[in-house]
C-alpha angles and dihedrals in degrees: 000000000000119000117271126215103237091204094053120091088198090058090057093048094049092063094032102118103025092102097046122090127185091195107094091212089061098044115142127207089267092059092052092044090052091052091047092050089048089058090050091050093051094050095044091049092049092049091048093046090052092048092049089049091053090052092049093052089048095044096148098133108044094172089065106024097055087063091045092054092049091051093049092054089065090080098062091038092054095042097046091045092051093046091053090045089053093057100032096034095160087065097044095110090057093048090050092058094080093038093053092049092051092045090060091051092050093058091054092044089057091049091052089047089057089050090051091049089057092052103271134299097300094049090046091052090051091047091052091051091056094055119102120232114287140180119260122249118266134312088035094039093130091069123085122204137181108233100225131136093295092061093051091050092052093046087055091051094045089055096043094050088070090054087059102036100043097056090042091054090046090056090048090050091051093050091046091052091050090051093046095243101105100086097191113218095014100122095175097043093106091170088065134068102245102077093044095046090047092050093049092047090050093054092044097049091044091056092048093049091046089054091054092050092048091050090053092049092053098041098034094123094052092045095048096096093052102063091234100168097072089046092051093045091054091053093045092046093054098045103034096038093051091046097049092041090059091049093048093048089049088052091052089053090050094054090044096246085124107043142159121290131192091273105020137055120222089247091055091049094047091051090051093049093048093046095048092049091052092050091055093044092052090059089054091048092048089056090045091053091059088071101029096051100032109176090211087080087073101038114129127225110280090020093263110185123224125221113262104212098062090051097054097073089049093054099042101040103101096179088108089066091051090048092051091051091051094047093047100047108019103039114088116217118193123191113194114198108207127220118310090244087067102055117194095013106133128178113199113202116189118192116194121185117207132176093255107032146350118250121201121194123185125190128175123204136172117227140145094215115081130185117279089235094059115100124212113283118236117238114281092359137110123230123200117203116192113207 
């Protein structure tokens, strides 16, 4: 077989179908693996569709269940994407674009679900303010923080940054692949896009996952009735397992454990291995979700069923995510701490820029509890803290 340029999408496409046979008597291991993964995709999708249906006919808590439905849909999206990537591996980067974007949304959906479990944002903020100082989770366990409003705000931003960075990196990866500069699986090809995109995604997803863990540590008492741990583990399993699998498979290519054959390039094989593993894992996660996201938690007395069609726009309207991103990163909050001779007097000034006008809202409250991020105010001076 002639050498293939690993950074060339055309090189992948040229050898695309050499290893695939439609004649059953000439089937290779890849043909059988593709059929097996197809079975996994069908079963995982059926299980997820049934679970979503049960939630929609018991849609008695929209503020929570809309997030649950969005999380559940991650299983068919992941499995179908991986199945297509297995067969049309030279297009896998393009298939992964939608999957990566939805993956980022799912992490934030789970964060908002935790907030809803604790009674909404205002109740969560009050619960955080009641907590005594505690040490952070490893690896920053030497630091002690006071979980007040500032911590909740930063947990929100740490989660939302993944919603922004992950899709952006997916777009960059797609463009790099089209230009022949992506070099999928080449961890040491620092002239290419793959190692840099992988590193940025690793940092971003680690921060988002750390924010979820920290949220659970602070609000553990409020989350206790909702069986949160299995739900969190299913999210973590999908995202972290798929990420580290891709890195490990790329490492096996690097050390030549996975290498070129007469009909396949090492990149084609690694894509097939990664995709087939995800298809199998999604079936496991679909079964796991039956217990973790049990719709019986929302069943009403008398088992009264809700109509499905009015619930669909609620579940699939993602404008709330866009609104949260805007409010977290593009809304300027100013806290003005007044003179020291007026302790506890806080003026909150919120400036919101819109396309048509600028609205300024000022509220003044008296409280003895200030934000953890506010430093002591010098005598007869005003301090402005921008959050």
